[in-house]
Amino acid sequence: MCPFQTMPPRQPPGWRNFRMDASMDLISSPQALRDTCRAWSKAGLTIALVPTMGFLHDGHMSLIDEARRRGDKLVVSIFVNPTQFGPNEDLDRYPRDLPRDLALAEAHGADLVFAPEPGAMYAPDHATWVEVPELARGLCGASRPIHFRGVCTVVLKLLNLVRPDVAVFGQKDWQQLAILRRMARDLDLDAQLMGMPIHREPDGLAMSSRNVYLTPVERAKAPAIREGLLLVRAAVAAGERDAETLGRMFGAHLAQALPGARIDYASFVHPDSMEPVARMDAATLFAVAVFVGSVRLIDNILLEV
Ligand code: AMP
C-alpha cells in the first residue's frame, strides 16, 4: 500500500474552502497548477517559484519578497514532502499552519499558493527518483540518507509543473542548494536557481520552522551555534587554516555554551562540490548540524581566505 495515500490529513478542517478576498489563488491539484502557469507563460508573463514546507517565518519571507521582485507572477508551494523524511524523523510532528501561511503569502504578494495533499503528488506506484549522490554523501546526507533524493524529486516535480523562470532557495540549506544546482545543470533545466542569505533572529539563531520545538532554556542557548561559527571565522581571519583545529574550537565553544547539545556534524567542505577540506586554501563552507535536545538545527558560514 502506498505510504503517501494512507497518511492522515494534516491540513486544518475546511482548508480546501479557504477563500482569499484578493487575487491570490489556492490550488491543491497539480494539473490545475500546471494549467494556470502554462496560461501565464503563454501570455508572456515570467514566473518565480518559492518551494517551502510551510509554517512560514521571516526567512521564507525574504525568499518570497525576492521572488516577488523577480517574476511577474509569484508561486509559493507549501508541501511537507513525505519522501524527504526518514522513518524516524519528524514528519508527523512537523509544524503546520496553512491559514496563517496563506495570509502571509498573500500579504507578501503571492499570486498562487500550491498546497497539495501527498497523494496528489505521489501516485500509489510512484517509482522515479532523482539523486545527486556525489554531493549528498556528507553533511546532512550522511545522517539523512534518503533526504536529498526526496528533495530533488519533489523540486524537479514542482519545476516541471510550474516551469518558472526563477526559483528561490535559502543558503541556510547550502548543501540542498548545491545539489539542486547540480541537478539543474545536469538535467538541462531552464529555471534559474537563486540562493538567498540566511535570515536570523536578532540574537543570531538561524530562523527555522523547527525552532518552535525548542524549550525556552534551549532557545535561550541556541544562539551559541552561530557564535561558534563566528568564532571559527575569527580564527580563520587571524590565520588559522587547519580544519581539525577549527572544528575542535567549535566543539569546545558548544560544550561550554550549549551543554548537552550533540554535534551531528561540523564539516569544512568545498562550497560547490561539498568535498571535505582539510586545509583552508580557498573559500570554504563550514556547515554544522547540532541536536539541541531532540531538535536538529543546521547553520553554516562561508569562510573567505
Ligand atoms: P523549508 O520550508 O524549511 O523547506 O524551507 C523552504 C526554503 O526556505 C528553503 O529554500 C530554505 O533554505 C529556506 N529557508 C529556511 N530557513 C531560512 C532562513 N533562516 N533564511 C533563509 N532561507 C531560509
Short mmCIF file of C-alpha atoms and ligand atoms in Angstrom, two decimals:
data_model
loop_
_atom_site.label_atom_id
_atom_site.label_comp_id
_atom_site.label_asym_id
_atom_site.label_seq_id
_atom_site.Cartn_x
_atom_site.Cartn_y
_atom_site.Cartn_z
CA MET A 1 0.00 0.00 0.00
CA CYS A 2 1.28 3.45 -0.83
CA PRO A 3 2.55 5.26 2.28
CA PHE A 4 1.57 8.63 0.83
CA GLN A 5 -2.06 7.66 0.29
CA THR A 6 -2.61 6.37 3.80
CA MET A 7 -1.34 9.40 5.69
CA PRO A 8 -3.99 11.18 7.75
CA PRO A 9 -4.98 14.64 6.51
CA ARG A 10 -2.72 17.25 8.05
CA GLN A 11 -4.45 20.43 6.99
CA PRO A 12 -6.99 22.00 9.32
CA PRO A 13 -10.60 21.03 8.61
CA GLY A 14 -12.14 23.14 5.89
CA TRP A 15 -8.85 24.35 4.49
CA ARG A 16 -9.96 23.46 0.97
CA ASN A 17 -12.71 26.03 1.29
CA PHE A 18 -10.32 28.75 2.27
CA ARG A 19 -11.29 31.80 0.23
CA MET A 20 -9.00 34.68 -0.50
CA ASP A 21 -10.66 38.06 -0.81
CA ALA A 22 -7.94 39.42 -3.04
CA SER A 23 -6.42 37.86 -6.10
CA MET A 24 -4.36 35.04 -4.62
CA ASP A 25 -5.33 31.53 -5.73
CA LEU A 26 -5.06 28.44 -3.56
CA ILE A 27 -4.57 25.34 -5.65
CA SER A 28 -4.18 21.77 -4.45
CA SER A 29 -4.28 19.95 -7.78
CA PRO A 30 -1.02 19.55 -9.73
CA GLN A 31 -2.92 19.69 -13.02
CA ALA A 32 -4.63 22.95 -12.09
CA LEU A 33 -1.23 24.37 -11.13
CA ARG A 34 0.22 23.34 -14.49
CA ASP A 35 -2.74 24.83 -16.39
CA THR A 36 -2.56 28.16 -14.57
CA CYS A 37 1.20 28.50 -15.00
CA ARG A 38 1.03 27.47 -18.65
CA ALA A 39 -1.58 30.19 -19.29
CA TRP A 40 0.67 32.78 -17.62
CA SER A 41 3.65 31.71 -19.71
CA LYS A 42 1.59 31.81 -22.88
CA ALA A 43 0.58 35.36 -22.00
CA GLY A 44 4.29 36.25 -21.87
CA LEU A 45 4.45 36.56 -18.07
CA THR A 46 7.54 35.45 -16.16
CA ILE A 47 7.08 33.19 -13.13
CA ALA A 48 9.04 32.98 -9.88
CA LEU A 49 8.67 29.97 -7.59
CA VAL A 50 9.45 29.58 -3.88
CA PRO A 51 9.20 25.96 -2.69
CA THR A 52 8.58 25.61 1.06
CA MET A 53 7.25 23.17 3.64
CA GLY A 54 5.18 25.93 5.18
CA PHE A 55 4.97 27.24 8.76
CA LEU A 56 6.40 30.35 7.18
CA HIS A 57 8.82 32.60 9.03
CA ASP A 58 10.82 35.69 8.06
CA GLY A 59 13.48 33.51 6.39
CA HIS A 60 10.87 32.19 3.99
CA MET A 61 9.50 35.71 3.56
CA SER A 62 12.91 37.01 2.46
CA LEU A 63 12.80 34.41 -0.35
CA ILE A 64 9.21 35.29 -1.19
CA ASP A 65 9.99 39.03 -1.29
CA GLU A 66 12.96 38.43 -3.61
CA ALA A 67 10.87 36.16 -5.84
CA ARG A 68 8.15 38.83 -5.94
CA ARG A 69 10.72 41.19 -7.46
CA ARG A 70 11.96 38.57 -9.93
CA GLY A 71 8.78 37.44 -11.65
CA ASP A 72 5.54 38.86 -12.99
CA LYS A 73 3.78 36.02 -11.21
CA LEU A 74 4.76 34.54 -7.87
CA VAL A 75 4.02 30.93 -6.91
CA VAL A 76 4.66 29.68 -3.37
CA SER A 77 4.40 25.96 -2.74
CA ILE A 78 3.58 24.67 0.73
CA PHE A 79 4.12 20.94 0.93
CA VAL A 80 5.58 18.89 3.76
CA ASN A 81 7.18 16.42 1.40
CA PRO A 82 7.00 12.96 2.97
CA THR A 83 9.71 11.46 0.77
CA GLN A 84 12.45 13.61 2.26
CA PHE A 85 11.79 12.40 5.81
CA GLY A 86 13.40 9.22 7.11
CA PRO A 87 11.33 6.68 9.08
CA ASN A 88 12.43 8.05 12.47
CA GLU A 89 12.28 11.72 11.59
CA ASP A 90 9.73 14.38 12.44
CA LEU A 91 7.28 14.15 9.51
CA ASP A 92 4.28 13.63 11.77
CA ARG A 93 5.09 16.44 14.15
CA TYR A 94 6.44 18.90 11.57
CA PRO A 95 4.66 22.18 12.40
CA ARG A 96 1.81 23.21 10.11
CA ASP A 97 -0.45 26.26 9.95
CA LEU A 98 -1.90 26.66 6.48
CA PRO A 99 -4.36 29.51 7.19
CA ARG A 100 -1.57 31.60 8.68
CA ASP A 101 0.78 30.72 5.79
CA LEU A 102 -1.86 31.74 3.26
CA ALA A 103 -2.35 35.11 4.94
CA LEU A 104 1.41 35.71 4.97
CA ALA A 105 1.89 34.64 1.36
CA GLU A 106 -0.91 36.89 0.26
CA ALA A 107 0.38 39.84 2.28
CA HIS A 108 3.74 39.41 0.54
CA GLY A 109 2.23 39.43 -2.92
CA ALA A 110 1.93 35.77 -3.88
CA ASP A 111 -0.35 35.16 -6.85
CA LEU A 112 -0.80 31.48 -6.15
CA VAL A 113 -0.19 29.09 -3.29
CA PHE A 114 0.13 25.45 -4.23
CA ALA A 115 -0.70 23.21 -1.26
CA PRO A 116 -1.24 19.65 -2.45
CA GLU A 117 -2.02 16.52 -0.44
CA PRO A 118 0.77 13.91 -0.51
CA GLY A 119 -1.44 11.57 -2.52
CA ALA A 120 -1.80 14.18 -5.27
CA MET A 121 1.97 14.49 -5.63
CA TYR A 122 2.87 10.81 -5.44
CA ALA A 123 0.94 8.13 -7.32
CA PRO A 124 0.49 4.88 -5.39
CA ASP A 125 3.07 3.28 -7.68
CA HIS A 126 5.45 6.25 -7.80
CA ALA A 127 8.80 4.78 -8.77
CA THR A 128 11.04 7.52 -10.15
CA TRP A 129 13.68 9.26 -8.06
CA VAL A 130 16.26 11.92 -8.79
CA GLU A 131 19.56 11.71 -6.95
CA VAL A 132 22.87 13.55 -6.89
CA PRO A 133 24.82 11.05 -4.77
CA GLU A 134 28.26 12.67 -5.11
CA LEU A 135 27.09 15.81 -3.33
CA ALA A 136 24.75 14.06 -0.90
CA ARG A 137 27.23 11.73 0.78
CA GLY A 138 28.40 14.05 3.56
CA LEU A 139 26.84 16.59 5.91
CA CYS A 140 23.05 16.20 6.11
CA GLY A 141 23.14 13.36 3.59
CA ALA A 142 25.23 11.21 5.94
CA SER A 143 22.67 11.22 8.73
CA ARG A 144 19.60 11.55 6.47
CA PRO A 145 20.32 9.04 3.68
CA ILE A 146 17.11 9.47 1.65
CA HIS A 147 16.62 13.15 2.37
CA PHE A 148 18.14 14.71 -0.74
CA ARG A 149 16.63 12.11 -3.04
CA GLY A 150 13.23 13.24 -1.77
CA VAL A 151 14.17 16.93 -2.08
CA CYS A 152 15.47 16.58 -5.65
CA THR A 153 12.45 14.57 -6.74
CA VAL A 154 9.88 16.97 -5.32
CA VAL A 155 11.70 20.09 -6.52
CA LEU A 156 12.00 18.67 -10.03
CA LYS A 157 8.28 17.84 -9.96
CA LEU A 158 7.49 21.42 -8.87
CA LEU A 159 9.78 22.87 -11.53
CA ASN A 160 8.07 20.70 -14.15
CA LEU A 161 4.60 21.78 -13.04
CA VAL A 162 5.34 25.50 -12.74
CA ARG A 163 8.10 25.91 -15.38
CA PRO A 164 9.33 29.03 -13.53
CA ASP A 165 11.91 31.45 -14.87
CA VAL A 166 13.45 31.64 -11.43
CA ALA A 167 13.17 29.52 -8.28
CA VAL A 168 14.42 30.94 -4.98
CA PHE A 169 16.03 28.90 -2.19
CA GLY A 170 17.81 29.69 1.10
CA GLN A 171 21.51 29.35 1.77
CA LYS A 172 20.62 28.02 5.21
CA ASP A 173 20.25 24.70 3.38
CA TRP A 174 23.50 25.23 1.49
CA GLN A 175 24.01 21.57 0.62
CA GLN A 176 20.45 21.38 -0.69
CA LEU A 177 21.05 24.38 -2.95
CA ALA A 178 24.37 22.94 -4.22
CA ILE A 179 22.63 19.65 -5.01
CA LEU A 180 19.68 21.32 -6.73
CA ARG A 181 22.03 23.47 -8.81
CA ARG A 182 23.93 20.38 -9.93
CA MET A 183 20.65 18.65 -10.76
CA ALA A 184 19.50 21.69 -12.77
CA ARG A 185 22.76 21.80 -14.70
CA ASP A 186 22.97 18.07 -15.32
CA LEU A 187 19.34 17.77 -16.42
CA ASP A 188 19.34 20.99 -18.51
CA LEU A 189 16.59 22.64 -16.51
CA ASP A 190 15.99 26.17 -17.67
CA ALA A 191 14.93 27.77 -14.39
CA GLN A 192 17.49 29.99 -12.73
CA LEU A 193 18.06 28.81 -9.14
CA MET A 194 18.76 31.69 -6.76
CA GLY A 195 20.20 31.45 -3.24
CA MET A 196 19.31 33.96 -0.53
CA PRO A 197 21.36 34.66 2.64
CA ILE A 198 20.43 33.07 5.97
CA HIS A 199 17.81 35.09 7.81
CA ARG A 200 18.42 35.20 11.56
CA GLU A 201 16.66 36.03 14.80
CA PRO A 202 18.01 39.20 16.46
CA ASP A 203 20.20 37.00 18.72
CA GLY A 204 21.76 35.25 15.73
CA LEU A 205 19.86 31.94 15.71
CA ALA A 206 19.09 30.95 12.12
CA MET A 207 15.34 31.09 11.57
CA SER A 208 13.79 27.67 11.15
CA SER A 209 10.31 26.19 11.36
CA ARG A 210 11.82 23.72 13.83
CA ASN A 211 12.82 26.43 16.33
CA VAL A 212 9.32 26.18 17.84
CA TYR A 213 10.28 22.74 19.19
CA LEU A 214 12.97 24.24 21.44
CA THR A 215 12.23 24.59 25.14
CA PRO A 216 12.68 28.14 26.48
CA VAL A 217 16.03 27.14 28.01
CA GLU A 218 17.23 25.52 24.79
CA ARG A 219 16.03 28.51 22.76
CA ALA A 220 17.94 30.89 25.02
CA LYS A 221 21.17 28.96 24.49
CA ALA A 222 20.78 28.01 20.83
CA PRO A 223 22.48 31.20 19.51
CA ALA A 224 25.70 29.52 20.69
CA ILE A 225 25.70 27.71 17.34
CA ARG A 226 26.05 30.97 15.44
CA GLU A 227 28.59 32.22 17.99
CA GLY A 228 30.66 29.11 17.29
CA LEU A 229 30.57 29.80 13.56
CA LEU A 230 31.72 33.39 14.14
CA LEU A 231 34.49 32.19 16.44
CA VAL A 232 35.76 29.93 13.67
CA ARG A 233 35.55 32.77 11.18
CA ALA A 234 37.58 35.00 13.52
CA ALA A 235 40.21 32.28 13.90
CA VAL A 236 40.46 31.94 10.11
CA ALA A 237 40.80 35.72 9.81
CA ALA A 238 43.61 35.50 12.37
CA GLY A 239 45.43 32.99 10.18
CA GLU A 240 44.31 29.53 11.34
CA ARG A 241 43.88 27.22 8.33
CA ASP A 242 43.67 23.73 9.81
CA ALA A 243 40.12 22.36 9.68
CA GLU A 244 40.64 19.94 12.56
CA THR A 245 41.86 22.70 14.87
CA LEU A 246 38.97 24.95 13.85
CA GLY A 247 36.47 22.11 14.31
CA ARG A 248 37.77 21.50 17.84
CA MET A 249 37.35 25.19 18.56
CA PHE A 250 33.69 24.99 17.54
CA GLY A 251 33.18 21.85 19.64
CA ALA A 252 34.77 23.44 22.70
CA HIS A 253 32.57 26.50 22.38
CA LEU A 254 29.39 24.43 22.15
CA ALA A 255 30.39 22.22 25.08
CA GLN A 256 30.73 25.32 27.19
CA ALA A 257 27.85 27.48 25.86
CA LEU A 258 25.32 24.79 24.93
CA PRO A 259 25.99 21.87 27.29
CA GLY A 260 24.12 18.70 26.40
CA ALA A 261 23.99 19.58 22.71
CA ARG A 262 25.23 16.86 20.35
CA ILE A 263 27.10 17.78 17.20
CA ASP A 264 25.76 15.71 14.29
CA TYR A 265 28.45 17.15 12.04
CA ALA A 266 30.73 20.16 11.89
CA SER A 267 32.35 19.98 8.48
CA PHE A 268 34.61 22.05 6.29
CA VAL A 269 33.76 21.48 2.63
CA HIS A 270 34.20 22.99 -0.80
CA PRO A 271 31.16 25.25 -1.29
CA ASP A 272 30.16 23.73 -4.65
CA SER A 273 31.41 20.15 -4.65
CA MET A 274 30.77 19.52 -0.94
CA GLU A 275 34.12 17.67 -0.85
CA PRO A 276 35.79 17.73 2.58
CA VAL A 277 38.54 20.34 3.04
CA ALA A 278 41.40 19.67 5.47
CA ARG A 279 43.26 22.96 4.97
CA MET A 280 41.67 26.19 4.01
CA ASP A 281 43.47 27.49 0.98
CA ALA A 282 40.37 28.86 -0.73
CA ALA A 283 36.84 29.85 0.21
CA THR A 284 35.41 27.06 2.34
CA LEU A 285 31.97 26.33 3.74
CA PHE A 286 31.79 25.48 7.43
CA ALA A 287 28.47 23.70 7.88
CA VAL A 288 27.09 22.30 11.11
CA ALA A 289 24.13 20.30 12.38
CA VAL A 290 23.55 20.22 16.11
CA PHE A 291 20.98 18.35 18.16
CA VAL A 292 19.67 20.65 20.86
CA GLY A 293 17.56 18.25 22.90
CA SER A 294 15.64 16.39 20.23
CA VAL A 295 15.74 19.28 17.77
CA ARG A 296 18.25 19.15 14.94
CA LEU A 297 19.38 22.63 13.92
CA ILE A 298 21.59 23.45 10.95
CA ASP A 299 23.66 26.51 10.20
CA ASN A 300 26.66 27.43 8.10
CA ILE A 301 29.14 30.15 7.26
CA LEU A 302 31.24 30.77 4.18
CA LEU A 303 34.86 31.30 5.21
CA GLU A 304 36.75 33.54 2.83
CA VAL A 305 40.53 33.35 2.91
P1 AMP B 1 11.67 24.75 4.32
O1 AMP B 1 10.27 25.22 4.48
O2 AMP B 1 12.41 24.57 5.61
O3 AMP B 1 11.80 23.58 3.38
O4 AMP B 1 12.46 25.94 3.60
C1 AMP B 1 12.00 26.45 2.37
C2 AMP B 1 13.08 27.36 1.83
O5 AMP B 1 13.32 28.41 2.76
C3 AMP B 1 14.41 26.64 1.61
O6 AMP B 1 14.99 27.08 0.40
C4 AMP B 1 15.21 27.06 2.81
O7 AMP B 1 16.61 27.07 2.57
C5 AMP B 1 14.70 28.48 3.01
N1 AMP B 1 14.95 28.93 4.38
C6 AMP B 1 14.57 28.30 5.53
N2 AMP B 1 15.02 28.99 6.60
C7 AMP B 1 15.69 30.06 6.11
C8 AMP B 1 16.39 31.15 6.72
N3 AMP B 1 16.51 31.26 8.05
N4 AMP B 1 16.96 32.07 5.91
C9 AMP B 1 16.86 31.97 4.56
N5 AMP B 1 16.21 30.97 3.94
C10 AMP B 1 15.64 30.02 4.69
#
